[in-house]
Coordinates of C-alpha atoms in Angstrom, one line a residue:
Chain A
M226 CA 69.4 153.4 83.4
G227 CA 65.9 152.7 84.6
A228 CA 64.6 150.1 86.9
N229 CA 63.9 146.6 85.7
P230 CA 60.5 145.9 87.1
S231 CA 60.9 142.1 86.5
A232 CA 64.0 141.9 88.6
S233 CA 63.7 140.4 92.0
L234 CA 65.9 139.1 94.7
T235 CA 66.8 135.4 95.2
P236 CA 66.9 133.7 98.6
S237 CA 70.2 134.3 100.3
I238 CA 69.3 134.9 104.0
A239 CA 69.1 132.0 106.4
S240 CA 65.9 131.8 108.5
D241 CA 67.9 132.2 111.7
H242 CA 69.6 135.5 110.6
P243 CA 69.1 137.8 113.6
G244 CA 67.6 140.4 111.3
V245 CA 64.6 138.2 110.6
A246 CA 63.3 138.7 114.2
E247 CA 63.8 142.4 113.8
L248 CA 61.9 142.3 110.5
F249 CA 59.0 140.5 112.1
A250 CA 59.1 143.0 114.9
V251 CA 59.0 146.1 112.8
L252 CA 56.2 144.6 110.7
A253 CA 54.3 143.7 114.0
Y254 CA 54.5 147.3 115.3
G255 CA 53.5 148.5 111.8
E256 CA 50.3 146.4 112.1
I257 CA 49.5 147.7 115.5
S258 CA 50.0 151.3 114.6
A259 CA 48.0 150.8 111.4
F260 CA 45.2 149.3 113.5
Y261 CA 44.9 152.3 115.7
R262 CA 45.2 154.8 112.9
L263 CA 42.5 153.1 110.8
A264 CA 40.2 152.7 113.7
E265 CA 40.6 156.3 114.6
E266 CA 40.3 157.6 111.0
A267 CA 37.2 155.6 110.4
Q268 CA 35.5 158.3 112.5
L269 CA 36.2 160.8 109.6
S270 CA 34.1 158.8 107.3
P271 CA 30.9 160.5 106.1
S272 CA 29.2 157.1 105.7
M273 CA 28.6 153.9 107.6
K274 CA 30.1 151.9 104.6
G275 CA 33.3 154.0 104.8
K276 CA 33.5 153.5 108.6
L277 CA 33.1 149.8 108.1
A278 CA 35.6 149.5 105.3
L279 CA 38.3 151.0 107.5
A280 CA 37.2 148.9 110.5
K281 CA 37.7 145.8 108.4
M282 CA 41.1 146.9 107.2
A283 CA 42.0 147.6 110.9
A284 CA 40.8 144.1 111.9
A285 CA 42.9 142.5 109.1
E286 CA 46.0 144.3 110.5
M287 CA 45.4 142.9 113.9
N288 CA 45.0 139.4 112.4
H289 CA 48.4 139.9 110.7
F290 CA 49.8 141.1 114.0
E291 CA 48.8 137.8 115.6
T292 CA 50.7 135.9 112.9
L293 CA 53.8 137.8 113.6
E294 CA 53.4 137.5 117.4
T295 CA 53.3 133.7 116.9
A296 CA 56.3 133.7 114.6
L297 CA 58.3 135.6 117.1
S298 CA 57.2 133.5 120.1
D299 CA 58.1 130.4 118.1
R300 CA 61.6 131.8 118.1
G301 CA 61.4 132.4 121.9
I302 CA 61.1 136.2 121.4
D303 CA 58.7 138.4 123.3
V304 CA 56.8 140.6 120.8
F305 CA 56.7 143.6 123.1
D306 CA 60.4 143.6 123.7
A307 CA 61.1 143.1 120.0
M308 CA 58.9 146.0 118.9
A309 CA 60.2 148.6 121.4
P310 CA 63.0 149.9 119.2
F311 CA 60.6 150.6 116.3
V312 CA 58.0 152.5 118.2
R313 CA 59.6 155.9 117.8
A314 CA 60.2 155.8 114.0
L315 CA 56.8 154.4 113.2
D316 CA 54.9 156.8 115.5
A317 CA 56.9 159.6 113.9
Y318 CA 55.8 158.5 110.4
H319 CA 52.1 158.5 111.5
D320 CA 52.4 161.8 113.4
S321 CA 54.0 163.5 110.3
T322 CA 51.3 162.1 108.0
N323 CA 48.2 162.6 110.1
P324 CA 45.3 162.9 107.6
S325 CA 43.1 165.9 108.1
T326 CA 40.3 164.8 105.7
W327 CA 38.6 161.5 104.9
L328 CA 40.1 161.5 101.4
E329 CA 43.6 161.9 102.8
S330 CA 43.1 159.0 105.2
M331 CA 41.8 156.9 102.3
V332 CA 44.9 157.7 100.2
K333 CA 47.2 157.1 103.1
A334 CA 45.6 153.7 103.8
Y335 CA 46.1 152.7 100.2
V336 CA 49.3 154.4 99.1
G337 CA 51.2 154.6 102.4
D338 CA 50.6 150.9 103.2
G339 CA 51.5 150.1 99.6
I340 CA 54.9 151.7 99.9
A341 CA 55.8 149.8 103.0
A342 CA 54.4 146.5 101.5
D343 CA 56.5 146.9 98.4
F344 CA 59.7 147.3 100.4
Y345 CA 59.0 144.3 102.7
R346 CA 57.9 142.2 99.8
E347 CA 61.1 142.9 97.9
I348 CA 63.1 141.9 101.0
A349 CA 61.0 138.7 101.3
G350 CA 62.4 137.7 97.9
A351 CA 65.8 137.2 99.6
L352 CA 64.4 135.1 102.5
E353 CA 64.0 131.4 102.9
P354 CA 60.5 130.2 101.9
E355 CA 59.3 129.6 105.5
V356 CA 60.2 133.1 106.5
A357 CA 59.1 134.7 103.2
D358 CA 55.7 133.1 103.5
I359 CA 55.1 134.8 106.8
V360 CA 56.1 138.2 105.4
R361 CA 54.0 137.9 102.3
D362 CA 51.1 136.6 104.3
V363 CA 51.0 139.6 106.6
L364 CA 51.4 142.0 103.6
A365 CA 48.6 140.4 101.6
E366 CA 46.2 143.1 100.4
T367 CA 42.7 142.8 101.7
D368 CA 39.8 143.1 99.3
H369 CA 38.6 146.1 101.4
S370 CA 40.9 148.3 99.5
E371 CA 38.5 148.2 96.5
F372 CA 36.3 150.5 98.5
V373 CA 39.1 152.9 99.0
V374 CA 39.9 153.0 95.2
D375 CA 36.3 153.7 94.3
E376 CA 35.9 156.4 96.9
V377 CA 39.0 158.3 95.9
R378 CA 38.6 157.9 92.1
N379 CA 35.0 159.3 92.3
A380 CA 36.1 162.2 94.5
V381 CA 39.1 163.3 92.3
A382 CA 37.1 162.9 89.1
A383 CA 34.6 165.4 90.6
S384 CA 37.1 167.9 92.0
R385 CA 40.3 169.3 90.5
Q386 CA 41.1 170.9 93.9
D387 CA 40.8 167.5 95.7
K388 CA 43.0 165.9 93.0
D389 CA 45.7 168.5 93.3
R390 CA 45.8 168.3 97.1
L391 CA 45.8 164.5 97.1
M392 CA 48.7 164.4 94.5
L393 CA 50.8 166.5 96.8
W394 CA 49.7 164.3 99.7
G395 CA 50.8 161.1 97.9
R396 CA 54.2 162.6 97.3
R397 CA 54.5 163.6 100.9
L398 CA 53.6 160.0 102.0
L399 CA 56.4 158.6 99.9
G400 CA 58.9 161.1 101.2
E401 CA 58.0 160.6 104.9
A402 CA 58.0 156.8 104.4
I403 CA 61.5 156.9 103.0
T404 CA 62.7 159.2 105.7
Q405 CA 61.4 157.0 108.4
A406 CA 62.7 153.8 106.8
Q407 CA 66.2 155.3 106.8
F408 CA 65.8 156.2 110.4
V409 CA 64.8 152.6 111.3
L410 CA 67.7 151.2 109.3
A411 CA 70.2 153.6 110.9
Q412 CA 69.3 152.3 114.3
R413 CA 69.0 148.6 113.8
E414 CA 72.3 146.9 112.7
E415 CA 70.9 143.4 112.2
L416 CA 68.0 144.6 110.1
T417 CA 70.2 146.8 108.0
E418 CA 72.7 143.9 107.5
L419 CA 69.7 141.8 106.4
V420 CA 68.6 144.4 103.9
I421 CA 72.1 144.8 102.5
T422 CA 72.5 141.1 102.2
A423 CA 69.0 140.8 100.6
T424 CA 69.7 143.4 98.0
G425 CA 73.3 142.4 97.3
D426 CA 74.9 145.6 96.3
L427 CA 74.3 149.3 95.7
N428 CA 73.0 148.9 92.2
N429 CA 70.4 146.5 93.4
I430 CA 69.4 148.9 96.2
I431 CA 68.9 151.7 93.6
A432 CA 67.0 149.3 91.4
L433 CA 64.8 148.3 94.3
F434 CA 64.0 152.0 95.1
D435 CA 63.3 152.6 91.4
R436 CA 60.8 149.7 91.4
M437 CA 59.2 151.1 94.6
Q438 CA 58.8 154.5 93.0
E439 CA 57.2 152.9 89.9
S440 CA 54.8 150.9 92.0
H441 CA 53.9 154.1 93.9
A442 CA 53.2 155.9 90.6
E443 CA 51.0 152.9 89.5
R444 CA 49.0 153.0 92.8
M445 CA 48.5 156.8 92.4
A446 CA 47.3 156.2 88.9
V447 CA 44.8 153.5 90.1
L448 CA 43.4 156.2 92.4
G449 CA 43.0 158.6 89.5
L450 CA 45.9 160.7 90.8
I451 CA 47.8 161.2 87.6
Chain B
M246 CA 10.8 130.1 143.0
G247 CA 14.4 130.6 141.8
A248 CA 15.8 130.2 138.4
N249 CA 16.8 126.8 137.2
P250 CA 20.3 127.3 135.8
S251 CA 20.2 124.0 133.9
A252 CA 17.1 124.9 132.1
S253 CA 17.4 125.9 128.5
L254 CA 15.3 126.4 125.5
T255 CA 14.6 123.8 122.8
P256 CA 14.6 124.5 119.0
S257 CA 11.2 125.8 118.0
I258 CA 12.0 128.6 115.5
A259 CA 12.3 128.0 111.8
S260 CA 15.4 129.3 110.2
D261 CA 13.3 131.4 107.8
H262 CA 11.5 133.2 110.7
P263 CA 11.8 136.9 109.8
G264 CA 13.1 137.6 113.2
V265 CA 16.2 135.7 112.5
A266 CA 17.5 138.3 110.1
E267 CA 16.7 141.0 112.7
L268 CA 18.7 139.0 115.2
F269 CA 21.7 138.8 112.9
A270 CA 21.4 142.5 112.2
V271 CA 21.3 143.6 115.9
L272 CA 24.2 141.3 116.6
A273 CA 26.1 142.8 113.6
Y274 CA 25.6 146.4 114.7
G275 CA 26.6 145.2 118.2
E276 CA 29.9 144.0 116.8
I277 CA 30.6 147.2 115.0
S278 CA 29.9 149.4 117.9
A279 CA 31.9 147.1 120.2
F280 CA 34.8 147.4 117.7
Y281 CA 34.9 151.2 117.8
R282 CA 34.4 151.3 121.5
L283 CA 37.3 148.9 122.2
A284 CA 39.6 150.5 119.7
E285 CA 38.9 153.9 121.3
E286 CA 39.2 152.7 124.9
A287 CA 42.4 151.0 124.2
Q288 CA 43.9 154.5 124.3
L289 CA 43.1 154.6 128.0
S290 CA 45.4 151.7 128.7
P291 CA 48.5 152.5 130.8
S292 CA 50.4 149.7 129.1
M293 CA 51.2 148.4 125.6
K294 CA 49.9 145.0 126.6
G295 CA 46.6 146.5 127.6
K296 CA 46.3 148.4 124.4
L297 CA 46.9 145.3 122.5
A298 CA 44.5 143.1 124.4
L299 CA 41.7 145.5 123.6
A300 CA 42.8 145.8 120.0
K301 CA 42.7 142.0 119.6
M302 CA 39.2 142.0 121.2
A303 CA 38.2 144.7 118.7
A304 CA 39.5 142.7 115.8
A305 CA 37.7 139.6 116.9
E306 CA 34.4 141.6 116.9
M307 CA 35.0 142.7 113.3
N308 CA 35.7 139.0 112.3
H309 CA 32.3 138.2 113.9
F310 CA 30.7 141.0 112.0
E311 CA 31.9 139.5 108.7
T312 CA 30.3 136.2 109.6
L313 CA 27.0 138.0 110.2
E314 CA 27.3 140.1 107.0
T315 CA 27.8 136.8 105.0
A316 CA 24.8 135.2 106.8
L317 CA 22.6 138.1 105.9
S318 CA 23.8 138.4 102.3
D319 CA 23.1 134.6 102.0
R320 CA 19.5 135.6 102.7
G321 CA 19.6 138.4 100.2
I322 CA 19.7 141.1 102.9
D323 CA 21.9 144.1 102.9
V324 CA 23.6 144.4 106.2
F325 CA 23.5 148.2 106.3
D326 CA 19.8 148.4 105.7
A327 CA 19.2 145.6 108.3
M328 CA 21.3 147.3 111.0
A329 CA 19.8 150.7 110.6
P330 CA 16.9 150.2 113.1
F331 CA 19.3 149.2 115.8
V332 CA 21.8 152.0 115.6
R333 CA 19.9 154.3 118.0
A334 CA 19.4 151.8 120.9
L335 CA 22.9 150.4 120.8
D336 CA 24.5 153.8 120.5
A337 CA 22.4 154.9 123.5
Y338 CA 23.7 152.0 125.5
H339 CA 27.3 152.9 124.8
D340 CA 26.7 156.6 125.4
S341 CA 25.1 155.9 128.7
T342 CA 28.0 153.6 129.8
N343 CA 31.0 155.5 128.5
P344 CA 33.9 154.4 130.7
S345 CA 35.9 157.2 132.3
T346 CA 38.8 155.0 133.5
W347 CA 40.8 152.1 132.1
L348 CA 39.3 149.8 134.8
E349 CA 35.7 150.8 133.9
S350 CA 36.4 150.0 130.3
M351 CA 37.9 146.6 131.2
V352 CA 34.8 145.8 133.3
K353 CA 32.5 146.9 130.5
A354 CA 34.3 144.8 128.0
Y355 CA 33.9 141.7 130.2
V356 CA 30.6 142.2 132.0
G357 CA 28.7 144.3 129.5
D358 CA 29.5 142.0 126.6
G359 CA 28.7 139.0 128.8
I360 CA 25.2 140.2 129.6
A361 CA 24.5 140.6 125.9
A362 CA 26.1 137.2 125.0
D363 CA 24.0 135.4 127.7
F364 CA 20.8 136.8 126.3
Y365 CA 21.6 135.9 122.7
R366 CA 23.0 132.5 123.7
E367 CA 19.7 131.7 125.4
I368 CA 17.7 132.6 122.3
A369 CA 20.1 130.5 120.2
G370 CA 18.8 127.5 122.2
A371 CA 15.4 128.0 120.4
L372 CA 16.9 128.3 116.9
E373 CA 17.5 125.6 114.3
P374 CA 21.1 124.4 114.5
E375 CA 22.3 126.1 111.3
V376 CA 21.2 129.5 112.7
A377 CA 22.1 128.7 116.3
D378 CA 25.7 127.9 115.2
I379 CA 26.1 131.3 113.6
V380 CA 24.8 133.0 116.8
R381 CA 27.1 131.0 119.1
D382 CA 30.0 131.4 116.8
V383 CA 29.9 135.2 116.9
L384 CA 29.4 135.2 120.7
A385 CA 32.3 132.9 121.3
E386 CA 34.5 134.4 124.0
T387 CA 38.0 135.2 122.9
D388 CA 41.0 134.2 125.1
H389 CA 41.9 137.8 125.3
S390 CA 39.4 138.2 128.1
E391 CA 41.9 136.5 130.4
F392 CA 44.0 139.7 130.3
V393 CA 40.9 141.7 131.5
V394 CA 40.2 139.3 134.4
D395 CA 43.8 139.5 135.7
E396 CA 44.0 143.3 135.3
V397 CA 40.7 143.9 137.2
R398 CA 41.3 141.3 139.9
N399 CA 44.7 142.7 140.7
A400 CA 43.4 146.3 140.8
V401 CA 40.4 145.6 143.1
A402 CA 42.5 143.4 145.4
A403 CA 44.7 146.4 145.9
S404 CA 42.1 149.2 146.3
R405 CA 38.9 149.0 148.2
Q406 CA 37.8 152.3 146.6
D407 CA 38.3 150.9 143.1
K408 CA 36.3 147.8 144.1
D409 CA 33.4 149.8 145.4
R410 CA 33.3 152.0 142.3
L411 CA 33.5 149.0 140.0
M412 CA 30.7 147.1 141.8
L413 CA 28.4 150.1 141.2
W414 CA 29.6 150.3 137.6
G415 CA 28.8 146.6 137.1
R416 CA 25.3 147.1 138.4
R417 CA 24.8 150.1 136.1
L418 CA 25.9 148.1 133.1
L419 CA 23.3 145.5 133.8
G420 CA 20.6 148.1 134.3
E421 CA 21.4 150.0 131.1
A422 CA 21.7 146.8 129.1
I423 CA 18.2 145.7 130.1
T424 CA 16.8 149.1 129.4
Q425 CA 18.2 149.2 125.9
A426 CA 17.2 145.6 125.3
Q427 CA 13.6 146.5 126.1
F428 CA 13.9 149.5 123.8
V429 CA 15.1 147.3 120.9
L430 CA 12.3 144.8 121.5
A431 CA 9.6 147.5 121.7
Q432 CA 10.6 148.7 118.2
R433 CA 11.1 145.4 116.4
E434 CA 8.0 143.3 116.1
E435 CA 9.6 140.3 114.4
L436 CA 12.5 140.1 116.8
T437 CA 10.1 140.4 119.7
E438 CA 7.9 137.7 118.3
L439 CA 11.1 135.5 117.9
V440 CA 12.1 136.1 121.5
I441 CA 8.6 135.3 122.8
T442 CA 8.4 132.1 120.7
A443 CA 11.9 131.2 121.8
T444 CA 11.1 131.6 125.5
G445 CA 7.6 130.0 125.3
D446 CA 5.8 131.8 128.1
L447 CA 6.1 134.4 130.8
N448 CA 7.5 132.0 133.4
N449 CA 10.3 131.0 131.0
I450 CA 11.1 134.7 130.4
I451 CA 11.4 135.3 134.1
A452 CA 13.6 132.2 134.4
L453 CA 15.7 133.4 131.6
F454 CA 16.3 136.8 133.2
D455 CA 17.0 135.1 136.5
R456 CA 19.7 133.0 134.8
M457 CA 21.1 136.1 133.2
Q458 CA 21.4 137.8 136.6
E459 CA 23.1 134.8 138.1
S460 CA 25.6 134.7 135.2
H461 CA 26.2 138.4 135.7
A462 CA 26.9 137.8 139.4
E463 CA 29.3 135.0 138.5
R464 CA 31.2 137.2 136.1
M465 CA 31.4 140.0 138.7
A466 CA 32.8 137.4 141.2
V467 CA 35.4 136.2 138.6
L468 CA 36.6 139.9 138.5
G469 CA 36.8 139.9 142.3
L470 CA 33.8 142.2 142.5
I471 CA 31.9 140.4 145.2

C-alpha cells in the first residue's frame, strides 16, 4: 500500500506539551547550524551571485532562529540550554554530509533542508494553530532557492558525470537525515512522545515517511536529478 | 579650532545625483563583506553566545544588503555591476585588518563598523529625505552590539595587556579605514563629487573628520579602551 500524499495530521497536541519546547529547540539549533554551513559553503561559489544567494539563505535562517528564540523565551526557556541536547546529532549530520563541491552544497541546501522541513511540517499538522504557525513560519522556503534550482539544473543537463554523482549525493543526504533524526528521537523522550502522539499510530508513521520519500523524489526531479 | 559636534550637513543633493547609486553600491558591498567576515569570525568565539551574537550581526548586514539591492533595482541598476568597482578597496580594508583573536574581531565589529557608519551618516545629512532614510536604515545599529561591549569591557578590565593591544588595534582600524576611504574616493568621481557637494567646503570636510575622530574616541571609551 503506497502513501496517501493528501493525508495529513489533525491537531491533537496541546501547546503546553513539553515536547513543543524541544521541537522549537531542535529547530533553533538547526537554523544556527544551517547558518554557519551556508555562510562557509558560500566560499565555494565560483560567482558573486552564488555567494550572495547562499548568504541570503543563511541570513533567512538566522531570522528564523530569532523567531524561535522569542517563542522559547515567551515560555520562560533559555534557548541555549534548550538547544544543548541537539548539538551533537545535528553537528554529526553536517559533518557526515560535508559538501566537497559547489554543486554538492547547492543540492544539500535544497534537498537536505527540504527533508527536514517536510518532517517538521508534518508534525506541525498535529499542533495547535499558534504553535503550528511558528513552525511553518520558520520552515517557509525563501525565494533564494530558485537560484539553487537553476544552478543545479544547468549543471546536470551539461554533465552526465555531475548528474550521477549528485544523484548518489541526494540519496546519501536522505539516509543521513533519517539516521540523525532517529538519533535525536532516541534521546529526547518528550519530543518522541510528541511525534508519536502527532502521528497517531505505526501506520501513520509509515505513511508519513512514505510521503517524505515522495517529496524527496520530487525535489530531486526539480533539480533535474531523475 | 576644534570640531563642532552639533554641526551637521543640510540636504543639498538631489536624489537622482549619479553619486547616490554609487553610495548605495559601496554600502551594499560593505554589507556583503561584513556578512562574510562576521560569519567567519564567529568561529573564533569561545562561547555559543558569542558565536550567535556575531551570526545575528551578520544576518542584519544581509537584511541591509537587500534594502540596498531593492533601492538600486528601483533605479534600474544591477547591484552586481554597481558593486564591482568597490570590491578591491573594501577587500583590502578587511585583509589589512584581519583579526587574529576573538577580542580583536569584537573590537573591529564595533569600532570599524562605527567609523564607516559615522561617515555615511554624515553624508546622509546632505541627501534628500527619501535617500537619507535608506542610508540611515542600513546603518542602524543592531542591539546585538551590546554583547560586544560587555565582552570587550570585561576582558580589558581584567587584562592590562589585552587593553594595550586593543587600543593599538583600534587606532589601526581608524587608519586603515581612512586609507581605504581615500582610495575609494580617488577612483569614483561621482561619489567624490557627492561627498564634496555634501560637505560644502574644505573647512566642513575637516570638521567632519574631526567629528569622526571624536566619535571614534567615544566608542573606544565605551569599550573601556581609554
